[in-house]
PDB file of C-alpha atoms and ligand atoms in Angstrom:
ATOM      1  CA  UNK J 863     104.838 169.197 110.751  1.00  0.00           C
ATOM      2  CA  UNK J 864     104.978 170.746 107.457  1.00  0.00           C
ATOM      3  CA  UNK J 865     101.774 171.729 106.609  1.00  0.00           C
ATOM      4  CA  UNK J 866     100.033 172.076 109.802  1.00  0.00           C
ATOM      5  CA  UNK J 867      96.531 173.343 107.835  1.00  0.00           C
ATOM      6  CA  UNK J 868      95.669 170.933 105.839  1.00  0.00           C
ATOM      7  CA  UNK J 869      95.734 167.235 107.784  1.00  0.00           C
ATOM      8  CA  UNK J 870      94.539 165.558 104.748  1.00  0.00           C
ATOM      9  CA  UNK J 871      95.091 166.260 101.087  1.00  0.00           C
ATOM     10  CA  UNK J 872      93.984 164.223  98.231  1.00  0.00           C
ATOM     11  CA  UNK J 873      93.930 165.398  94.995  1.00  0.00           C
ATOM     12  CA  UNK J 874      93.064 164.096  91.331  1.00  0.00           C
ATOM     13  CA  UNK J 875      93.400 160.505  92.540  1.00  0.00           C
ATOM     14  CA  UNK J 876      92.130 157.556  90.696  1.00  0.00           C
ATOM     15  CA  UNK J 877      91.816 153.813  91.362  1.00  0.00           C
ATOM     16  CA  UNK J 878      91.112 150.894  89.184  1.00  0.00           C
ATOM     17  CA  UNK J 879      90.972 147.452  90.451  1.00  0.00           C
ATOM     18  CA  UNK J 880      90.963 145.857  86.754  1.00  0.00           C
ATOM     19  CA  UNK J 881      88.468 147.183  84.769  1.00  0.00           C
ATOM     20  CA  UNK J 882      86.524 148.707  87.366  1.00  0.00           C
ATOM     21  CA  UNK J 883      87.319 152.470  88.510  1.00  0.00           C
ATOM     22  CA  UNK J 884      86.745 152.292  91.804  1.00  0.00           C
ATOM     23  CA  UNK J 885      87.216 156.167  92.464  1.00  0.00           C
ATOM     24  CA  UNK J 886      87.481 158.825  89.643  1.00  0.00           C
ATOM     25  CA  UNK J 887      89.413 161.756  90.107  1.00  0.00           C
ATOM     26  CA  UNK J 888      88.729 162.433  93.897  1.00  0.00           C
ATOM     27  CA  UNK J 889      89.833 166.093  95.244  1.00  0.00           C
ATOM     28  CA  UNK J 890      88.834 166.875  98.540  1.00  0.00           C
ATOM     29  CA  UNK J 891      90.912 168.225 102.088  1.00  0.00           C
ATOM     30  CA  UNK J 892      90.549 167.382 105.571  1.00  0.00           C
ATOM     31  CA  UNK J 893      91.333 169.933 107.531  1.00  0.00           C
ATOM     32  CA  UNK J 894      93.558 169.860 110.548  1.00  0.00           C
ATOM     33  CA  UNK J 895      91.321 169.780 113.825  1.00  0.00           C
ATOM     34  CA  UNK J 896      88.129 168.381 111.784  1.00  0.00           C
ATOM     35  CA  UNK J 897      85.630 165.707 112.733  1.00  0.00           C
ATOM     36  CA  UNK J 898      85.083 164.760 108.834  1.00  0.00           C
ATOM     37  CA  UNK J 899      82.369 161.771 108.096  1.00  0.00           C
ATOM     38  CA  UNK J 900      82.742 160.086 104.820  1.00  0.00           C
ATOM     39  CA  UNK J 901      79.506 159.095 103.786  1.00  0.00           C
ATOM     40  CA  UNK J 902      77.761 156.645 100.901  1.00  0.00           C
ATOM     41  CA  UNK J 903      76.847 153.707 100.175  1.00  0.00           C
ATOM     42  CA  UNK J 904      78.369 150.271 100.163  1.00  0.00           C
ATOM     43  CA  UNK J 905      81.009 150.205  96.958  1.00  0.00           C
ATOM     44  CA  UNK J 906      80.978 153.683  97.247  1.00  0.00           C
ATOM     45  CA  UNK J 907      85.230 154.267  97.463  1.00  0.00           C
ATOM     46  CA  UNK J 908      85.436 154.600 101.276  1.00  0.00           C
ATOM     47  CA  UNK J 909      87.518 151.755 102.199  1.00  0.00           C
ATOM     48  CA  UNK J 910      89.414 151.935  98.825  1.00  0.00           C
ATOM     49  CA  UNK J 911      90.401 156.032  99.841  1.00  0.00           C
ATOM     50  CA  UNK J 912      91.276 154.999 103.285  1.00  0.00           C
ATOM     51  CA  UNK J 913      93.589 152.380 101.991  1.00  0.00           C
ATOM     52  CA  UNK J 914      95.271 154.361  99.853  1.00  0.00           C
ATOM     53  CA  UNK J 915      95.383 156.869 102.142  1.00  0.00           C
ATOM     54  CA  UNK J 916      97.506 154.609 105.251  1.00  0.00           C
ATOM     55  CA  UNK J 917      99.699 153.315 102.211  1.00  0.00           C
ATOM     56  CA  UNK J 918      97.581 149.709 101.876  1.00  0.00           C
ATOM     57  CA  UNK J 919      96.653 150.443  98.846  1.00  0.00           C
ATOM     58  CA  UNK J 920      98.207 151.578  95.630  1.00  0.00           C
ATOM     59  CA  UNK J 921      96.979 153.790  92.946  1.00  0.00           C
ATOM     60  CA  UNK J 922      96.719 154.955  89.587  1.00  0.00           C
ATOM     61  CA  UNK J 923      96.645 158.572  89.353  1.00  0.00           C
ATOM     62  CA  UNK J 924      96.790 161.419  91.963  1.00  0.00           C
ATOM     63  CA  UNK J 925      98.175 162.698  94.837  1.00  0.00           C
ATOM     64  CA  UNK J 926      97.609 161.937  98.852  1.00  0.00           C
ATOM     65  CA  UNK J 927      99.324 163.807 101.395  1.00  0.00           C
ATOM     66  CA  UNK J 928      99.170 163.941 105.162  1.00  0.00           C
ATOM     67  CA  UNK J 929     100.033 167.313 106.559  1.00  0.00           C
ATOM     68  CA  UNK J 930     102.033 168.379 103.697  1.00  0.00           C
ATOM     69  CA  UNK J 931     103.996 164.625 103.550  1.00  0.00           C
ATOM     70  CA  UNK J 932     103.726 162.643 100.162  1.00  0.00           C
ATOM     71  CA  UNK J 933     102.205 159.348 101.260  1.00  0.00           C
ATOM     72  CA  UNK J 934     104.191 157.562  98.919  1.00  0.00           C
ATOM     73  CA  UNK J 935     107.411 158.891  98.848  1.00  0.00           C
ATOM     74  CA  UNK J 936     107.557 159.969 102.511  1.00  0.00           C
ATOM     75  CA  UNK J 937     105.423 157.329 103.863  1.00  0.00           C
ATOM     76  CA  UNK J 938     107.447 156.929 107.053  1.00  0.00           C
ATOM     77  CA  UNK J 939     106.323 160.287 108.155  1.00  0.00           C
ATOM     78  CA  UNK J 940     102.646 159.697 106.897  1.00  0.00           C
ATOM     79  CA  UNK J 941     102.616 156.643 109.041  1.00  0.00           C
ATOM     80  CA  UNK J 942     103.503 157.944 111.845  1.00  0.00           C
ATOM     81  CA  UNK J 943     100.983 160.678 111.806  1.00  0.00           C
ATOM     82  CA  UNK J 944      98.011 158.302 110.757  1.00  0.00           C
ATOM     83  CA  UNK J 945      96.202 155.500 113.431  1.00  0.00           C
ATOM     84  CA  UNK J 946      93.595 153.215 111.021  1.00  0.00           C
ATOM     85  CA  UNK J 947      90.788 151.703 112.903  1.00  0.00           C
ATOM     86  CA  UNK J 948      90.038 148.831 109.901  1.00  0.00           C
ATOM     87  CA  UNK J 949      86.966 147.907 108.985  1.00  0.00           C
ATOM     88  CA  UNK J 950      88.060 144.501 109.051  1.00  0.00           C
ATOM     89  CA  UNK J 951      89.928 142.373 111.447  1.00  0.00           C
ATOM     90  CA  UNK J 952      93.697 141.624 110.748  1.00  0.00           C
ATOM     91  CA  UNK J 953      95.267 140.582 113.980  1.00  0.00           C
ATOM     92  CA  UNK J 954      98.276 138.237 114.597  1.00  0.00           C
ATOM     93  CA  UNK J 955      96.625 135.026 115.615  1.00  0.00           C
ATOM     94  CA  UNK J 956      99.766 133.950 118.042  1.00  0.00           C
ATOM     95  CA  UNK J 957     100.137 137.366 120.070  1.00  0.00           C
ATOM     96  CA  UNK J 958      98.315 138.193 123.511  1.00  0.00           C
ATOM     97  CA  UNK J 959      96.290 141.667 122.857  1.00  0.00           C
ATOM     98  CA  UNK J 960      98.719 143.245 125.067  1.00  0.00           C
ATOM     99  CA  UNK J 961     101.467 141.779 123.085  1.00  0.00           C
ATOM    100  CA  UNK J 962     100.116 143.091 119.743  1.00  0.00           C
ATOM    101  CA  UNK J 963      99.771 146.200 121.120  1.00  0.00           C
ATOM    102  CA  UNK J 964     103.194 146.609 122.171  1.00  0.00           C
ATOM    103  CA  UNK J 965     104.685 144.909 119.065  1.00  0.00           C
ATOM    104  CA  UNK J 966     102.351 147.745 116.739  1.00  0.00           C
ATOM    105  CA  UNK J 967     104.066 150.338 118.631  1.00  0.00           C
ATOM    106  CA  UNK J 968     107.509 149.327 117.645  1.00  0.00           C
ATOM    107  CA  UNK J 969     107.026 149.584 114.507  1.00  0.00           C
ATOM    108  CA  UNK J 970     106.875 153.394 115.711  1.00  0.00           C
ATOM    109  CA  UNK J 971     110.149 153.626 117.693  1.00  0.00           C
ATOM    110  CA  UNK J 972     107.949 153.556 120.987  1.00  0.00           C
ATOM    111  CA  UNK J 973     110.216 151.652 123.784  1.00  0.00           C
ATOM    112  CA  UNK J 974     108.845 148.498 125.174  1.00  0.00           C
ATOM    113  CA  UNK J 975     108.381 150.369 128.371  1.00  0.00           C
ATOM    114  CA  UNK J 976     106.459 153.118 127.349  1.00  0.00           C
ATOM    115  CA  UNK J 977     103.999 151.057 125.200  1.00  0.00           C
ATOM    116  CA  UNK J 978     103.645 148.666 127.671  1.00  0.00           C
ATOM    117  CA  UNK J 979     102.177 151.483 130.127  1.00  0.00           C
ATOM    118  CA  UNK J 980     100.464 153.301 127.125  1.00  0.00           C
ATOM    119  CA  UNK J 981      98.871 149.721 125.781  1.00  0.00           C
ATOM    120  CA  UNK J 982      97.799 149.225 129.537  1.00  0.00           C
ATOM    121  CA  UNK J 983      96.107 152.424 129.566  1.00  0.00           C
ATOM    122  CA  UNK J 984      94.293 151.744 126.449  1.00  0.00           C
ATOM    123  CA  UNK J 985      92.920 148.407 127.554  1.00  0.00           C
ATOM    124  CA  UNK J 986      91.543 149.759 130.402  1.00  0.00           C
ATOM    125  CA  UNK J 987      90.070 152.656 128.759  1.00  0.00           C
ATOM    126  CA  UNK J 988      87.903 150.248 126.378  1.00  0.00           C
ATOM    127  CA  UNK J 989      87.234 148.070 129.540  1.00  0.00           C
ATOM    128  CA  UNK J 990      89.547 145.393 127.800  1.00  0.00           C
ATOM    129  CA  UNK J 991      92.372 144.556 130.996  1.00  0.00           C
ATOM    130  CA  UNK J 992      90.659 141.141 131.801  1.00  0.00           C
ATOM    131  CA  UNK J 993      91.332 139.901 128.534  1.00  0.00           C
ATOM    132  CA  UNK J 994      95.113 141.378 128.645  1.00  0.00           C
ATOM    133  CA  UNK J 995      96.747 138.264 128.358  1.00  0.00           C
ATOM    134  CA  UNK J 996      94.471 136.446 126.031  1.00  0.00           C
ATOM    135  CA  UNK J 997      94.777 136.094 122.277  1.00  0.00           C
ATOM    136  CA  UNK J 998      91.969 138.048 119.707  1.00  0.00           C
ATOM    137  CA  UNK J 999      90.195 134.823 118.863  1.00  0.00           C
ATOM    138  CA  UNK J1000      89.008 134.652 122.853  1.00  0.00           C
ATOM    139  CA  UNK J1001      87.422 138.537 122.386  1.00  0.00           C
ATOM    140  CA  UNK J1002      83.919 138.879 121.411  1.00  0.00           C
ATOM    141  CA  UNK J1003      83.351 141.029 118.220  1.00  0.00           C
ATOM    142  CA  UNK J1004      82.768 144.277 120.503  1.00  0.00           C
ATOM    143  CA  UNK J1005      85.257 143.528 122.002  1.00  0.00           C
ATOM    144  CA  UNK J1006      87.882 142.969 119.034  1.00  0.00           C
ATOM    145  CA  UNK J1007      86.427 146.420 117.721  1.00  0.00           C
ATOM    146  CA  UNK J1008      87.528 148.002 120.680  1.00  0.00           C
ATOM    147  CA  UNK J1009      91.255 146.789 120.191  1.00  0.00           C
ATOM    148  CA  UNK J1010      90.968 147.670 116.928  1.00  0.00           C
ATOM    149  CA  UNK J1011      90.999 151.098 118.256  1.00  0.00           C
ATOM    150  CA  UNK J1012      93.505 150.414 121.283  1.00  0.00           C
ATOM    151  CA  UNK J1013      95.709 149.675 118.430  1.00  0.00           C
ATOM    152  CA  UNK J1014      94.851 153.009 116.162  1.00  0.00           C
ATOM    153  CA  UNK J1015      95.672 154.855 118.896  1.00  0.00           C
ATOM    154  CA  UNK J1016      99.235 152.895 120.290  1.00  0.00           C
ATOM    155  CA  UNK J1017     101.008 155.941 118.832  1.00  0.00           C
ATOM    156  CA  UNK J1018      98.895 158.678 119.935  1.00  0.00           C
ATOM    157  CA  UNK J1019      98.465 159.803 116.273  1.00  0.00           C
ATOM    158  CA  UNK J1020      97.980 163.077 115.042  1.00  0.00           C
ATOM    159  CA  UNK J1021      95.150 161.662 112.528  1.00  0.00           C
ATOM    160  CA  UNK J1022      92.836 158.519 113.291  1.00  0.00           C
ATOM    161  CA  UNK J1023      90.741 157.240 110.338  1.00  0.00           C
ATOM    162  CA  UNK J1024      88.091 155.200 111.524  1.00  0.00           C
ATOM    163  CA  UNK J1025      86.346 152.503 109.163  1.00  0.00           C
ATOM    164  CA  UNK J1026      82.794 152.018 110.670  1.00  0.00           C
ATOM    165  CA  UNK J1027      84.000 151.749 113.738  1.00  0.00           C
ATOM    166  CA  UNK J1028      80.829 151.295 115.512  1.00  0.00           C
ATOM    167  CA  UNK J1029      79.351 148.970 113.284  1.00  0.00           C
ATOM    168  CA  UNK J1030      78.388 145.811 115.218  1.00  0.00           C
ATOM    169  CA  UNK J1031      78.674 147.579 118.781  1.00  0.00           C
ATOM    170  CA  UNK J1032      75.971 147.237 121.421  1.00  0.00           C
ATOM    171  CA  UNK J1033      74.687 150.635 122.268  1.00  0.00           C
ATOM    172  CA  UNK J1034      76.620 151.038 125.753  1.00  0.00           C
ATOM    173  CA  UNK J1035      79.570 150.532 123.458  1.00  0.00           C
ATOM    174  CA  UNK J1036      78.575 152.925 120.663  1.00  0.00           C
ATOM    175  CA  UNK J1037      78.301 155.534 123.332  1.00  0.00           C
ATOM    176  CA  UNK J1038      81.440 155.124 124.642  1.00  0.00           C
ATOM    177  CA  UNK J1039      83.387 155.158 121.513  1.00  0.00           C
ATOM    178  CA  UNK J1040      81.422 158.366 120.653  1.00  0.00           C
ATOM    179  CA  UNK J1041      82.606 159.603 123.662  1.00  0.00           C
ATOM    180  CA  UNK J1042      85.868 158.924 123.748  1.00  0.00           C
ATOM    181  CA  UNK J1043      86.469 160.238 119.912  1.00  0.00           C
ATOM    182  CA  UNK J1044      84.787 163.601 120.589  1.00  0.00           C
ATOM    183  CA  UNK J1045      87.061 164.061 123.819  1.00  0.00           C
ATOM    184  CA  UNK J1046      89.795 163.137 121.297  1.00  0.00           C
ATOM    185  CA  UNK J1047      88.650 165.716 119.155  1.00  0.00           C
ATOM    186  CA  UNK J1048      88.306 168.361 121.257  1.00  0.00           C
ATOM    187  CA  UNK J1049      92.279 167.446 122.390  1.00  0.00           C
ATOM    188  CA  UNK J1050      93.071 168.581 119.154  1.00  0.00           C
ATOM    189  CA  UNK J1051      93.319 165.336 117.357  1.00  0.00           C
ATOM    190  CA  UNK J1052      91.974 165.447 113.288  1.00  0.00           C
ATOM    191  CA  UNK J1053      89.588 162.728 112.817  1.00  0.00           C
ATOM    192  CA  UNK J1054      88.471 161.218 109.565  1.00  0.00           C
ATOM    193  CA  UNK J1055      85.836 158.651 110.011  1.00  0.00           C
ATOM    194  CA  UNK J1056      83.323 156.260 107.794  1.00  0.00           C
ATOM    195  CA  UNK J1057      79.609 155.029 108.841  1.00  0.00           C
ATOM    196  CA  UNK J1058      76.501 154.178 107.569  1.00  0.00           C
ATOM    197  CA  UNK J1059      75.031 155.706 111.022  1.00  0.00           C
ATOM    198  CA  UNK J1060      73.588 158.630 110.224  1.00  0.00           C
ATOM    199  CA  UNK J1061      73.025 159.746 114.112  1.00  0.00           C
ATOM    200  CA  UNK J1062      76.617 158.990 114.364  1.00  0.00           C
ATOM    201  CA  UNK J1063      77.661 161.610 111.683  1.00  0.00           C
ATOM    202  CA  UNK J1064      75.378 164.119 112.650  1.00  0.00           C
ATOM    203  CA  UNK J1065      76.650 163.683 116.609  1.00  0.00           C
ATOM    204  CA  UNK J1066      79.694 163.682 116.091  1.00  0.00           C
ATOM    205  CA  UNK J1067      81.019 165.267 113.213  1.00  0.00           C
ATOM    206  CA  UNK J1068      81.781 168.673 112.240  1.00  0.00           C
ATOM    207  CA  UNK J1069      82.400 168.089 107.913  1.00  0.00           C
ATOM    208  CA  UNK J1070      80.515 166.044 105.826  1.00  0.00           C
ATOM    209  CA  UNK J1071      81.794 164.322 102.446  1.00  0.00           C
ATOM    210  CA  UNK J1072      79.772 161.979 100.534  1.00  0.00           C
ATOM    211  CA  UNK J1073      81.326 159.494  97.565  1.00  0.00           C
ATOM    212  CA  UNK J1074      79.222 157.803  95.643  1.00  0.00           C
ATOM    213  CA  UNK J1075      80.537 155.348  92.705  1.00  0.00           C
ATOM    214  CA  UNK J1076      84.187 156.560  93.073  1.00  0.00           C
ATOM    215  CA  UNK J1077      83.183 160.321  92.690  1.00  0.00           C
ATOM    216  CA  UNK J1078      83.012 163.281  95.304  1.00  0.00           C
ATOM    217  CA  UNK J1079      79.528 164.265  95.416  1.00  0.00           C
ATOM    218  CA  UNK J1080      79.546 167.088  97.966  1.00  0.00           C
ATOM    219  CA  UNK J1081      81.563 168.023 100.800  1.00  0.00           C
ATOM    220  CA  UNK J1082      80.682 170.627 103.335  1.00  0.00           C
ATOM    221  CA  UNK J1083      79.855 172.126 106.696  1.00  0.00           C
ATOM    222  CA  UNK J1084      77.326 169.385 108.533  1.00  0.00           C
ATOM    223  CA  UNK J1085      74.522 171.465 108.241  1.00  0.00           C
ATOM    224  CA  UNK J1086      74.479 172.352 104.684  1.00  0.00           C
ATOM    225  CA  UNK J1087      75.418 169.035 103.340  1.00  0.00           C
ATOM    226  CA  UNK J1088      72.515 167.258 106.094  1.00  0.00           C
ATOM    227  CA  UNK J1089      69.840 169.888 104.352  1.00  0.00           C
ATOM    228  CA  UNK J1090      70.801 169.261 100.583  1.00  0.00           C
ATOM    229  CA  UNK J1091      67.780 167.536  99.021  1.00  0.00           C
ATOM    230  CA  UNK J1092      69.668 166.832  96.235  1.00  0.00           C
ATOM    231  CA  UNK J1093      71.467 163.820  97.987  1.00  0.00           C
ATOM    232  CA  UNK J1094      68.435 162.276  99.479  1.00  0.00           C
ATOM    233  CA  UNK J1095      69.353 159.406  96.769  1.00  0.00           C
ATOM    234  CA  UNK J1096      72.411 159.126  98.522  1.00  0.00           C
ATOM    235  CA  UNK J1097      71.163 159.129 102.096  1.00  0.00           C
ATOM    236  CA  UNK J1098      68.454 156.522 101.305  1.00  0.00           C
ATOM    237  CA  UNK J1099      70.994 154.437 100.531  1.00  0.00           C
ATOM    238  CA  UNK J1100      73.468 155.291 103.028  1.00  0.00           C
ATOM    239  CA  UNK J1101      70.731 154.881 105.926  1.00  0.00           C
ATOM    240  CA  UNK J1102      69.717 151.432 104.476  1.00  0.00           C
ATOM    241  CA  UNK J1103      72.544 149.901 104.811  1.00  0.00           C
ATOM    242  CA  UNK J1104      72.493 150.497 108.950  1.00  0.00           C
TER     243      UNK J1104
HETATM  244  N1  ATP H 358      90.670 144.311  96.512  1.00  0.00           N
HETATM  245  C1  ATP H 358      89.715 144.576  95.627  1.00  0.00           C
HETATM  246  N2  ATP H 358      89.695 143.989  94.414  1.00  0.00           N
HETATM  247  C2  ATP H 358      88.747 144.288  93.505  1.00  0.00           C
HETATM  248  N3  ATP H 358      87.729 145.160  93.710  1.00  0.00           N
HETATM  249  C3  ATP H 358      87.693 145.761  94.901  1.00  0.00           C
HETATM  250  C4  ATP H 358      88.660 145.512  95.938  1.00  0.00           C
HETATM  251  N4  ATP H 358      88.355 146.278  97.012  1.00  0.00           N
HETATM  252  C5  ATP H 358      87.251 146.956  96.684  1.00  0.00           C
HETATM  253  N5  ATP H 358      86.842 146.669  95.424  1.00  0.00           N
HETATM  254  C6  ATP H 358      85.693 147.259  94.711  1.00  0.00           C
HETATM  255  O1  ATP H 358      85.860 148.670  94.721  1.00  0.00           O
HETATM  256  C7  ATP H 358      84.604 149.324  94.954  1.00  0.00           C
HETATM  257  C8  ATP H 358      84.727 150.210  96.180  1.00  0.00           C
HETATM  258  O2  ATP H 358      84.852 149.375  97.327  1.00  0.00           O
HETATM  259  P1  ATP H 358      85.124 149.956  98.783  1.00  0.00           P
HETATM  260  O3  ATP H 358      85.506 148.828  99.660  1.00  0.00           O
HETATM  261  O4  ATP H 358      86.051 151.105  98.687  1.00  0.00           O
HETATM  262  O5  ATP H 358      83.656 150.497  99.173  1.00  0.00           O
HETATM  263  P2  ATP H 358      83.108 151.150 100.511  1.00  0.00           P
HETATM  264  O6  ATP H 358      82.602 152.511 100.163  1.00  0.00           O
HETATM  265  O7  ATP H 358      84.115 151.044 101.591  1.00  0.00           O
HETATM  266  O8  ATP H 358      81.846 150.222 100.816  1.00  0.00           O
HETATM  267  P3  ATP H 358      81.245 149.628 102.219  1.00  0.00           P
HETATM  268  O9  ATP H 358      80.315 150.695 102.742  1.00  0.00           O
HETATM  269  O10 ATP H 358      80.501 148.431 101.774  1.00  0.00           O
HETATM  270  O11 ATP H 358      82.375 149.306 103.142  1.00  0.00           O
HETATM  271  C9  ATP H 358      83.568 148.203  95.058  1.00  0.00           C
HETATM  272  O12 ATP H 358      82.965 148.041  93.790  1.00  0.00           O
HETATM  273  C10 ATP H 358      84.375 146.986  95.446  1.00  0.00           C
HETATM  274  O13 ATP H 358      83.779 145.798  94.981  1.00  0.00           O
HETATM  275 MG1   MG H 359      84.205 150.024 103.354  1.00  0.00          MG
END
């Protein structure tokens, strides 16, 4: 990897859907290794940095890069490095979960074979191998959360970005996505993760950032960021929307 540092790198960037500037001149770095929660409230930016981030998403102004890779103009290698856990479903109504599995790892250069195993693998490890051979539409919404994440991780990316991915889990499940990310974590792997759960972010992460109308209002160590009064605005409006 180029810059093996920095994992994330987004600088002076600036969205507008329309009239509406959806983030204003966000700077902020992820570091390579980090647990990083992006925090505020709905509309904040999150989902609209994320996209633009994975290359959904284009932009007005700025700069994003993945370990030292332009996400624009080498997007193949920014792909590659990044698994996106949505915060949305988007699955292909006609494929069996295995099958989408396996198909999202082609568009990696993974064999059949080996994503076959590695899809297999995954299933099982989010308790999802009865439902192999059915189609998303037969899952419950747990359950299409948790292949949400089989499918981040297809690759075995260097990065996963995680869009709420707890929200709408039953506890059992919470606790075992928690689990699995911070074993993930301490494997090495960077991860850059939304939530309006503030036990979640606290748990689990190690950095803190918090947007609020398109603009970076503080980004720190857990701690200090978790004991700044100044953002109890902020929080009260990130813990009401749980
Ligand atoms: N495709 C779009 N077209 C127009 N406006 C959009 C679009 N996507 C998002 N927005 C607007 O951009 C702003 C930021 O939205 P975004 O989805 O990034 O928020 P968020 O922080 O992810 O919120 P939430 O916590 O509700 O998921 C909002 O005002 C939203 O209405
Ligand atoms: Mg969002």
């Amino acid at each position: 990897m180029r810059n093996s540092d920095i994992a994330v790198s987004i600088k002076n960037l600036t969205k507008f859907y329309g009239d509406l500037k959806a983030l204003d001149n966000v700077n902020f770095e992820v570091k390579r290794g980090d647990f990083f929660a992006f925090l505020g409230p709905n509309g904040a930016g999150k989902t609209t940095t994320i996209n633009i981030l994975t290359g959904l998403s284009n932009y007005n102004a700025g700069e994003v890069r993945v370990f030292g890779y332009n996400t624009t103009i080498e997007y193949q290698q920014t792909r590659r490095l990044l698994g996106l856990c949505a915060q949305e479903f988007n699955f292909d109504p006609f494929l069996t979960i295995h099958q989408l599995l396996v198909y999202q790892a082609g568009y990696f250069g993974i064999t059949p074979g080996s994503a076959s195993k590695r899809a297999d693998e995954l299933l099982a490890r989010f308790q999802l191998t009865e439902k192999r051979n059915c189609k998303h539409r037969a899952l419950s919404g747990g359950m299409k959360k948790r292949l949400l994440l089989c499918r981040a991780l297809i690759h075995d990316p260097e990065v996963l970005i995680l869009d709420e991915p707890t929200a709408g889990c039953d506890l059992e499940l919470k606790y075992l996505i928690w689990d699995y990310l911070a074993q993930l974590n301490n494997e090495g792997k960077t991860i850059f993760l939304t939530t309006h759960n503030m036990e979640e972010a606290e748990k689990l992460c190690k950095t803190i950032g918090i947007i609020n109308q398109g603009r970076i209002v503080r980004i720190g160590e857990k701690r200090a960021v978790l004991q700044d009064k100044s953002l109890e605005d902020v929080f009260l409006e990130v813990t009401g929307g749980e």
